[in-house]
Tab-separated table of C-alpha atoms in Angstrom:
chain	number	residue	atom	x	y	z
L	1	MET	CA	1.613	8.520	25.078
L	2	VAL	CA	1.320	4.733	25.334
L	3	LYS	CA	4.617	3.012	26.137
L	4	HIS	CA	4.407	0.439	23.363
L	5	TRP	CA	3.145	2.823	20.692
L	6	PHE	CA	5.200	1.245	17.889
L	7	LEU	CA	3.854	-2.261	18.504
L	8	ASN	CA	0.329	-0.870	18.708
L	9	VAL	CA	0.701	0.977	15.405
L	10	CYS	CA	2.088	-2.120	13.652
L	11	VAL	CA	-0.617	-4.469	15.020
L	12	ALA	CA	-3.423	-2.034	14.165
L	13	THR	CA	-1.920	-1.608	10.689
L	14	ALA	CA	-1.747	-5.375	10.126
L	15	LEU	CA	-5.370	-5.886	11.203
L	16	LEU	CA	-6.712	-3.021	9.118
L	17	GLN	CA	-4.631	-3.838	6.036
L	18	ALA	CA	-5.975	-7.388	6.221
L	19	VAL	CA	-9.435	-5.830	6.022
L	20	TYR	CA	-8.640	-3.525	3.086
L	21	HIS	CA	-7.050	-6.175	0.891
L	22	ALA	CA	-9.599	-8.866	1.715
L	23	VAL	CA	-12.623	-6.626	1.236
L	24	ARG	CA	-11.322	-5.309	-2.096
L	25	VAL	CA	-11.343	-8.910	-3.358
L	26	LEU	CA	-14.828	-9.510	-1.954
L	27	VAL	CA	-16.137	-6.307	-3.548
L	28	SER	CA	-15.425	-7.706	-7.019
L	29	TYR	CA	-17.506	-10.796	-6.278
L	30	ARG	CA	-20.227	-8.623	-4.731
L	31	VAL	CA	-20.405	-6.482	-7.875
L	32	LEU	CA	-20.904	-9.589	-10.010
L	33	ALA	CA	-23.581	-10.914	-7.633
L	34	LEU	CA	-25.453	-7.606	-7.965
L	35	GLY	CA	-25.459	-7.815	-11.762
L	36	GLY	CA	-22.349	-5.769	-12.535
L	37	ASP	CA	-19.661	-6.640	-15.065
L	38	ALA	CA	-15.926	-6.079	-15.507
L	39	VAL	CA	-16.448	-2.397	-16.346
L	40	THR	CA	-18.519	-1.940	-13.186
L	41	ILE	CA	-15.785	-3.583	-11.126
L	42	GLY	CA	-13.300	-1.109	-12.571
L	43	VAL	CA	-15.503	1.866	-11.654
L	44	VAL	CA	-16.200	0.647	-8.118
L	45	THR	CA	-12.536	-0.169	-7.577
L	46	ALA	CA	-11.522	3.281	-8.815
L	47	LEU	CA	-13.843	4.873	-6.249
L	48	PHE	CA	-11.683	3.375	-3.505
L	49	SER	CA	-8.547	5.093	-4.822
L	50	LEU	CA	-9.935	8.225	-6.454
L	51	ALA	CA	-11.737	9.739	-3.476
L	52	PRO	CA	-8.618	9.933	-1.232
L	53	LEU	CA	-6.792	11.873	-3.951
L	54	LEU	CA	-8.806	14.931	-2.937
L	55	VAL	CA	-7.973	14.879	0.773
L	56	ALA	CA	-4.665	13.065	1.331
L	57	VAL	CA	-2.494	16.172	1.739
L	58	ARG	CA	-5.042	17.865	4.018
L	59	ILE	CA	-5.041	14.782	6.235
L	60	GLY	CA	-1.258	14.963	6.316
L	61	ARG	CA	-1.463	18.602	7.442
L	62	ALA	CA	-3.723	17.550	10.319
L	63	VAL	CA	-1.233	14.867	11.362
L	64	ASP	CA	1.619	17.393	11.230
L	65	ARG	CA	-0.429	19.569	13.619
L	66	ARG	CA	-0.388	16.676	16.134
L	67	HIS	CA	-3.854	15.260	15.358
L	68	ALA	CA	-2.592	11.785	14.353
L	69	ALA	CA	-4.507	10.045	17.160
L	70	ALA	CA	-7.837	11.544	16.099
L	71	VAL	CA	-7.126	10.768	12.451
L	72	LEU	CA	-6.295	7.128	13.271
L	73	ARG	CA	-9.436	6.669	15.370
L	74	ALA	CA	-11.627	8.181	12.670
L	75	GLY	CA	-9.976	5.867	10.132
L	76	VAL	CA	-10.727	2.770	12.208
L	77	LEU	CA	-14.386	3.735	12.624
L	78	LEU	CA	-14.817	4.620	8.944
L	79	THR	CA	-13.208	1.315	7.980
L	80	ALA	CA	-15.706	-0.654	10.064
L	81	LEU	CA	-18.576	1.474	8.704
L	82	GLY	CA	-17.442	0.993	5.109
L	83	VAL	CA	-17.304	-2.782	5.510
L	84	LEU	CA	-20.779	-2.761	7.097
L	85	VAL	CA	-22.257	-0.721	4.229
L	86	ILE	CA	-20.706	-3.099	1.689
L	87	ALA	CA	-21.983	-6.142	3.619
L	88	VAL	CA	-25.599	-4.919	3.619
L	89	SER	CA	-25.529	-3.420	0.108
L	90	GLY	CA	-28.390	-4.560	-2.076
L	91	ASP	CA	-27.518	-2.480	-5.124
L	92	LEU	CA	-24.439	-1.151	-6.874
L	93	ILE	CA	-24.901	2.454	-5.700
L	94	VAL	CA	-24.802	1.484	-2.013
L	95	LEU	CA	-21.893	-0.829	-2.722
L	96	GLY	CA	-20.015	2.028	-4.407
L	97	LEU	CA	-20.758	4.309	-1.443
L	98	GLY	CA	-19.374	1.663	0.919
L	99	ASN	CA	-16.187	1.454	-1.121
L	100	VAL	CA	-15.795	5.247	-0.991
L	101	ILE	CA	-16.127	5.157	2.816
L	102	LEU	CA	-13.634	2.293	2.987
L	103	GLY	CA	-11.190	4.254	0.821
L	104	PHE	CA	-11.423	7.254	3.142
L	105	GLY	CA	-10.865	5.009	6.138
L	106	GLN	CA	-7.801	3.507	4.491
L	107	ILE	CA	-6.174	6.854	3.707
L	108	LEU	CA	-6.820	8.101	7.267
L	109	VAL	CA	-5.271	4.991	8.793
L	110	THR	CA	-2.307	5.016	6.410
L	111	VAL	CA	-1.437	8.699	6.880
L	112	ALA	CA	-1.865	8.481	10.661
L	113	GLY	CA	0.309	5.361	10.911
L	114	GLN	CA	3.095	6.926	8.858
L	115	GLY	CA	2.673	10.152	10.838
L	116	PHE	CA	3.194	8.368	14.154
L	117	ILE	CA	6.465	6.980	12.807
L	118	THR	CA	7.714	10.477	11.948
L	119	LEU	CA	6.393	12.045	15.168
L	120	LEU	CA	7.463	9.439	17.736
L	121	SER	CA	10.479	7.611	16.300
L	122	PRO	CA	13.858	8.432	17.888
L	123	PRO	CA	16.255	10.425	15.679
L	124	GLY	CA	17.763	8.255	12.956
L	125	GLU	CA	15.186	5.470	13.402
L	126	LEU	CA	12.801	6.284	10.546
L	127	ASP	CA	14.008	3.355	8.421
L	128	ARG	CA	13.369	0.877	11.224
L	129	GLY	CA	9.971	2.422	11.899
L	130	PHE	CA	8.812	2.376	8.294
L	131	ALA	CA	10.161	-1.179	7.836
L	132	GLY	CA	8.052	-2.346	10.779
L	133	LEU	CA	4.994	-0.483	9.557
L	134	THR	CA	5.194	-1.914	6.036
L	135	LEU	CA	5.914	-5.352	7.503
L	136	GLY	CA	2.519	-5.056	9.185
L	137	VAL	CA	1.018	-4.191	5.790
L	138	SER	CA	2.535	-7.319	4.212
L	139	VAL	CA	1.419	-9.570	7.065
L	140	GLY	CA	-2.104	-8.205	6.741
L	141	GLN	CA	-2.068	-8.895	2.998
L	142	ALA	CA	-0.785	-12.432	3.542
L	143	VAL	CA	-3.473	-13.303	6.107
L	144	GLY	CA	-6.571	-11.363	5.084
L	145	VAL	CA	-7.157	-12.607	1.545
L	146	PRO	CA	-6.739	-16.363	2.279
L	147	LEU	CA	-8.962	-15.989	5.360
L	148	VAL	CA	-11.918	-14.544	3.476
L	149	GLY	CA	-11.323	-17.042	0.675
L	150	VAL	CA	-11.816	-19.919	3.096
L	151	ILE	CA	-14.885	-18.272	4.683
L	152	ALA	CA	-16.480	-17.426	1.338
L	153	ALA	CA	-15.816	-20.910	-0.035
L	154	GLY	CA	-17.372	-22.502	3.041
L	155	SER	CA	-20.499	-20.338	2.959
L	156	SER	CA	-21.181	-20.522	-0.802
L	157	ASP	CA	-23.616	-23.049	-2.228
L	158	GLY	CA	-22.152	-23.425	-5.717
L	159	GLY	CA	-24.465	-20.851	-7.274
L	160	GLY	CA	-22.061	-17.967	-6.786
L	161	VAL	CA	-19.699	-16.594	-4.177
L	162	GLU	CA	-21.417	-15.668	-0.895
L	163	THR	CA	-19.661	-12.638	0.543
L	164	THR	CA	-21.854	-11.424	3.430
L	165	LEU	CA	-20.401	-13.680	6.133
L	166	ALA	CA	-16.822	-12.965	5.068
L	167	LEU	CA	-17.538	-9.221	5.053
L	168	THR	CA	-19.071	-9.466	8.525
L	169	VAL	CA	-15.939	-11.188	9.805
L	170	MET	CA	-13.783	-8.455	8.270
L	171	GLY	CA	-15.915	-5.837	10.025
L	172	ALA	CA	-15.140	-7.603	13.296
L	173	VAL	CA	-11.421	-7.627	12.421
L	174	ALA	CA	-11.572	-3.855	11.845
L	175	LEU	CA	-13.111	-3.366	15.286
L	176	ALA	CA	-10.404	-5.602	16.764
L	177	ALA	CA	-7.953	-2.822	15.910
L	178	VAL	CA	-9.682	-0.438	18.353
L	179	PRO	CA	-7.803	-1.598	21.521
L	180	PHE	CA	-4.486	-1.050	19.709
L	181	ALA	CA	-5.313	2.229	17.954
L	182	TRP	CA	-7.169	4.073	20.731
L	183	PRO	CA	-4.435	4.393	23.401
L	184	ILE	CA	-1.761	5.918	21.126
L	185	ARG	CA	-0.982	9.587	21.737
L	186	GLU	CA	1.337	12.100	20.102
L	187	ARG	CA	3.997	13.984	21.988
L	188	PRO	CA	2.768	17.428	23.077
L	189	GLN	CA	3.152	20.250	20.570
L	190	PRO	CA	6.290	22.291	21.373
L	191	ALA	CA	5.530	25.569	23.120
L	192	GLY	CA	5.524	28.809	21.184
L	193	PRO	CA	4.046	29.964	17.879
L	194	PRO	CA	5.061	28.186	14.681
L	195	THR	CA	8.086	29.595	12.914
L	196	PRO	CA	7.212	31.543	9.744
L	197	GLY	CA	7.865	29.443	6.707
L	198	ASP	CA	7.469	26.138	8.606
L	199	ARG	CA	4.568	25.057	6.418
L	200	GLN	CA	5.543	24.179	2.856
L	201	SER	CA	3.036	24.318	0.022
L	202	VAL	CA	2.368	21.319	-2.216
L	203	VAL	CA	4.130	23.106	-5.065
L	204	SER	CA	7.138	23.761	-2.849
L	205	MET	CA	7.323	20.135	-1.735
L	206	ILE	CA	6.950	18.632	-5.200
L	207	SER	CA	9.601	21.082	-6.473
L	208	THR	CA	12.101	19.944	-3.854
L	209	THR	CA	15.081	18.209	-5.434
L	210	GLY	CA	14.520	14.461	-5.275
L	211	MET	CA	10.793	14.581	-4.445
L	212	ARG	CA	9.501	13.726	-7.916
L	213	PRO	CA	11.842	10.728	-8.404
L	214	ALA	CA	10.915	9.486	-4.915
L	215	VAL	CA	7.164	9.735	-5.591
L	216	PHE	CA	7.606	8.219	-9.069
L	217	SER	CA	9.553	5.245	-7.701
L	218	SER	CA	6.940	4.654	-5.012
L	219	LEU	CA	3.944	4.826	-7.341
L	220	ILE	CA	5.563	2.538	-9.930
L	221	VAL	CA	6.341	-0.122	-7.321
L	222	LEU	CA	2.839	-0.034	-5.831
L	223	ALA	CA	1.129	0.020	-9.232
L	224	SER	CA	3.326	-2.889	-10.363
L	225	VAL	CA	2.169	-4.940	-7.392
L	226	ASP	CA	-1.458	-4.124	-8.250
L	227	VAL	CA	-0.946	-5.086	-11.892
L	228	VAL	CA	0.595	-8.441	-10.971
L	229	VAL	CA	-2.165	-9.193	-8.459
L	230	ALA	CA	-4.869	-8.261	-11.002
L	231	TYR	CA	-3.457	-9.965	-14.103
L	232	LEU	CA	-1.515	-12.981	-12.842
L	233	PRO	CA	-4.834	-14.882	-12.548
L	234	VAL	CA	-5.509	-14.073	-16.216
L	235	LEU	CA	-2.026	-15.219	-17.229
L	236	GLY	CA	-2.374	-18.314	-15.055
L	237	HIS	CA	-5.668	-19.159	-16.732
L	238	GLU	CA	-3.974	-18.929	-20.131
L	239	PHE	CA	-1.277	-21.312	-18.867
L	240	GLY	CA	-3.865	-23.710	-17.426
L	241	PHE	CA	-2.991	-23.021	-13.770
L	242	SER	CA	-5.586	-23.697	-11.084
L	243	VAL	CA	-6.920	-20.926	-8.833
L	244	LEU	CA	-5.088	-22.496	-5.884
L	245	LEU	CA	-1.786	-22.456	-7.769
L	246	VAL	CA	-2.184	-18.800	-8.738
L	247	THR	CA	-3.002	-17.964	-5.106
L	248	LEU	CA	0.158	-19.745	-3.968
L	249	LEU	CA	2.238	-17.825	-6.507
L	250	LEU	CA	0.863	-14.504	-5.246
L	251	THR	CA	1.465	-15.600	-1.661
L	252	ALA	CA	5.104	-16.306	-2.552
L	253	ARG	CA	5.428	-12.679	-3.673
L	254	THR	CA	3.925	-11.418	-0.418
L	255	ALA	CA	6.115	-13.716	1.689
L	256	ALA	CA	9.230	-12.393	-0.055
L	257	SER	CA	8.183	-8.823	0.804
L	258	ILE	CA	7.707	-9.836	4.431
L	259	VAL	CA	11.254	-11.230	4.533
L	260	SER	CA	12.854	-8.162	2.956
L	261	ARG	CA	11.015	-5.783	5.286
L	262	ALA	CA	11.929	-7.837	8.342
L	263	PHE	CA	15.615	-7.732	7.392
L	264	LEU	CA	15.707	-4.164	6.028
L	265	PRO	CA	17.408	-2.638	9.119
L	266	TRP	CA	20.107	-5.330	8.843
L	267	LEU	CA	20.506	-4.741	5.096
L	268	LEU	CA	20.968	-1.014	5.657
L	269	THR	CA	24.013	-1.704	7.811
L	270	ARG	CA	25.668	-3.616	4.943
L	271	VAL	CA	24.404	-2.114	1.677
L	272	PRO	CA	24.388	1.624	0.835
L	273	ARG	CA	20.909	3.155	0.937
L	274	SER	CA	21.271	4.498	-2.615
L	275	ARG	CA	21.877	0.995	-4.000
L	276	LEU	CA	18.893	-0.413	-2.143
L	277	LEU	CA	16.674	2.384	-3.490
L	278	VAL	CA	17.747	1.711	-7.072
L	279	SER	CA	17.459	-2.062	-6.626
L	280	ALA	CA	13.794	-1.776	-5.575
L	281	THR	CA	12.855	-1.049	-9.191
L	282	LEU	CA	15.899	-2.218	-11.182
L	283	CYS	CA	16.034	-5.754	-9.756
L	284	SER	CA	12.278	-6.264	-10.105
L	285	ALA	CA	12.012	-4.994	-13.690
L	286	LEU	CA	13.360	-8.061	-15.507
L	287	PRO	CA	11.568	-10.674	-13.346
L	288	THR	CA	8.261	-8.879	-13.945
L	289	ALA	CA	8.798	-8.619	-17.704
L	290	LEU	CA	9.777	-12.313	-17.927
L	291	LEU	CA	6.673	-13.696	-16.203
L	292	PRO	CA	4.708	-14.354	-19.449
L	293	PHE	CA	7.689	-16.191	-20.963
L	294	VAL	CA	8.178	-18.698	-18.123
L	295	PRO	CA	5.020	-20.850	-18.199
L	296	HIS	CA	6.221	-23.107	-15.391
L	297	PRO	CA	5.038	-22.712	-11.774
L	298	ALA	CA	8.496	-23.111	-10.233
L	299	GLY	CA	10.057	-20.576	-12.599
L	300	MET	CA	7.239	-18.081	-12.064
L	301	ALA	CA	7.495	-18.528	-8.305
L	302	LEU	CA	11.209	-17.720	-8.449
L	303	LEU	CA	10.590	-14.588	-10.519
L	304	LEU	CA	7.825	-13.429	-8.161
L	305	ILE	CA	9.995	-14.059	-5.097
L	306	VAL	CA	12.786	-11.908	-6.547
L	307	ALA	CA	10.379	-9.121	-7.542
L	308	GLY	CA	8.523	-9.308	-4.224
L	309	PHE	CA	11.740	-9.129	-2.209
L	310	PHE	CA	12.832	-5.897	-3.873
L	311	TRP	CA	9.324	-4.391	-3.898
L	312	GLY	CA	9.279	-4.944	-0.148
L	313	ILE	CA	12.412	-2.815	0.145
L	314	GLY	CA	11.123	-0.013	-2.048
L	315	GLN	CA	8.097	1.167	-0.078
L	316	PRO	CA	9.696	1.815	3.354
L	317	LEU	CA	12.826	3.357	1.825
L	318	THR	CA	10.837	5.786	-0.313
L	319	MET	CA	8.927	6.795	2.826
L	320	THR	CA	12.193	7.715	4.539
L	321	TRP	CA	13.428	9.393	1.349
L	322	VAL	CA	10.320	11.588	1.095
L	323	ALA	CA	10.262	12.408	4.822
L	324	GLY	CA	13.904	13.460	4.690
L	325	LEU	CA	13.352	15.965	1.878
L	326	VAL	CA	11.161	18.312	3.932
L	327	THR	CA	11.256	19.906	7.365
L	328	ALA	CA	9.973	17.987	10.389
L	329	ALA	CA	6.799	20.112	10.401
L	330	ASN	CA	5.865	18.897	6.901
L	331	ARG	CA	6.719	15.194	7.002
L	332	ALA	CA	3.181	13.822	7.204
L	333	ALA	CA	2.072	16.198	4.428
L	334	ALA	CA	4.987	15.045	2.247
L	335	LEU	CA	4.126	11.396	2.921
L	336	SER	CA	0.529	12.204	2.001
L	337	LEU	CA	1.794	13.704	-1.255
L	338	ARG	CA	3.564	10.401	-1.878
L	339	LEU	CA	0.302	8.553	-1.162
L	340	THR	CA	-1.501	10.819	-3.624
L	341	GLY	CA	1.005	9.770	-6.284
L	342	ASN	CA	0.495	6.137	-5.307
L	343	ARG	CA	-3.270	6.403	-5.674
L	344	LEU	CA	-2.924	8.127	-9.037
L	345	GLY	CA	-0.632	5.345	-10.225
L	346	GLN	CA	-3.052	2.699	-8.918
L	347	VAL	CA	-5.818	4.224	-11.014
L	348	LEU	CA	-4.023	5.125	-14.256
L	349	ILE	CA	-1.490	2.318	-14.706
L	350	PRO	CA	-3.921	-0.610	-14.350
L	351	LEU	CA	-6.326	1.168	-16.728
L	352	ALA	CA	-3.505	1.594	-19.244
L	353	ALA	CA	-2.472	-2.021	-18.725
L	354	GLY	CA	-6.014	-3.177	-19.412
L	355	ALA	CA	-6.106	-1.143	-22.617
L	356	ALA	CA	-2.763	-2.639	-23.701
L	357	ALA	CA	-4.034	-6.152	-22.999
L	358	GLY	CA	-7.021	-5.554	-25.261
L	359	VAL	CA	-4.682	-4.716	-28.137
L	360	ALA	CA	-1.545	-6.816	-27.590
L	361	GLY	CA	-2.609	-9.536	-25.160
L	362	THR	CA	-1.988	-10.263	-21.486
L	363	SER	CA	1.762	-10.747	-21.919
L	364	SER	CA	2.194	-7.113	-22.940
L	365	ILE	CA	1.014	-5.957	-19.499
L	366	PHE	CA	3.977	-7.550	-17.749
L	367	VAL	CA	6.470	-6.349	-20.348
L	368	ILE	CA	5.185	-2.772	-20.071
L	369	THR	CA	5.239	-2.947	-16.274
L	370	GLY	CA	8.816	-4.186	-16.368
L	371	GLY	CA	9.698	-1.275	-18.637
L	372	LEU	CA	8.129	1.203	-16.202
L	373	LEU	CA	10.128	-0.313	-13.347
L	374	GLY	CA	13.293	0.105	-15.407
L	375	THR	CA	12.402	3.734	-16.105
L	376	ALA	CA	11.853	4.337	-12.389
L	377	ALA	CA	15.240	2.745	-11.661
L	378	VAL	CA	16.984	5.173	-14.012
L	379	SER	CA	15.102	8.106	-12.459
L	380	THR	CA	16.053	6.984	-8.941
L	381	TRP	CA	19.696	6.389	-9.900
L	382	ARG	CA	19.985	9.886	-11.377
L	383	ALA	CA	18.433	11.411	-8.262
L	384	VAL	CA	20.568	9.586	-5.673
L	385	SER	CA	23.789	9.889	-7.673
L	386	THR	CA	23.532	13.684	-7.719
L	387	SER	CA	22.442	14.121	-4.107
């Protein structure tokens, strides 16, 4: 086992998450360049999230059986392969295939990274581990998208967005994770046969008291972030904001999440965990719902900073919540179940938001999302108040 395993996991996560978020933006431009439309973008984007729904829990089982290192390595290689396929794609079918491969790579990397936290963290240090891991996710988000934006802008000739060079660079970034991901090892499997009843079924895990509110809170937070990222540009266009201004507003949200994740261990020593869990959705509900009614950049930035700060708290705490509801032998599987819920939310909620926008306008998306966050807050409060 490498001495600095935690740093390696966080650095590899940051590099690979930069790739995932940047390439997902580039894929939309690539679809348009290949003759696709908004519907095609929706289908190709769904392929990224839908495919992992079928295998997430099985990957978690493999990690629980001490195969996290192999899973992480396979995820890194599939990530680089997926980016390469997307970069050379000359039609929408190949592009869709590349996005499927990239989605599989992402779920492998995510489950393995979370699995290493549960397998190697000292007792009582899961919160610190998940805070560091999700901090790497936020840093990757904050760096990857602006980087490919600069590269794509510099390589385009005004007749469309040129994505090949930016995709090639992201493939190199994925390979840069190899020196960090490859040395990590799990602790040896304890001697002796597994105890009967160690392995919990999916039905058993989802029926565990607190599991459904934990998964619901997690998926609502992640889907809310996706909705804001997808539809803030539309709202900004209606308000007359430039692309640069909208990008800065989204960056403010990401920066706030970085801050909250960096200070989460400190916050946990001063604020009860139950209050922080509830605040992740409760304190972001109103700022999200108010976004369409504050058509001023400074006001919107403040709302996004507040929402981003509490969203940053929600993801690592729900990881610890889920991991604590099952036995140690089922933690990676339970976290994979949480990821399955996240992916389902990322597919269904944006689709529902798009349908709502077609009927009631863009503003309705943010109001509905705020309402869902409020519902998740009530669900979380009921769960933690009775535990």
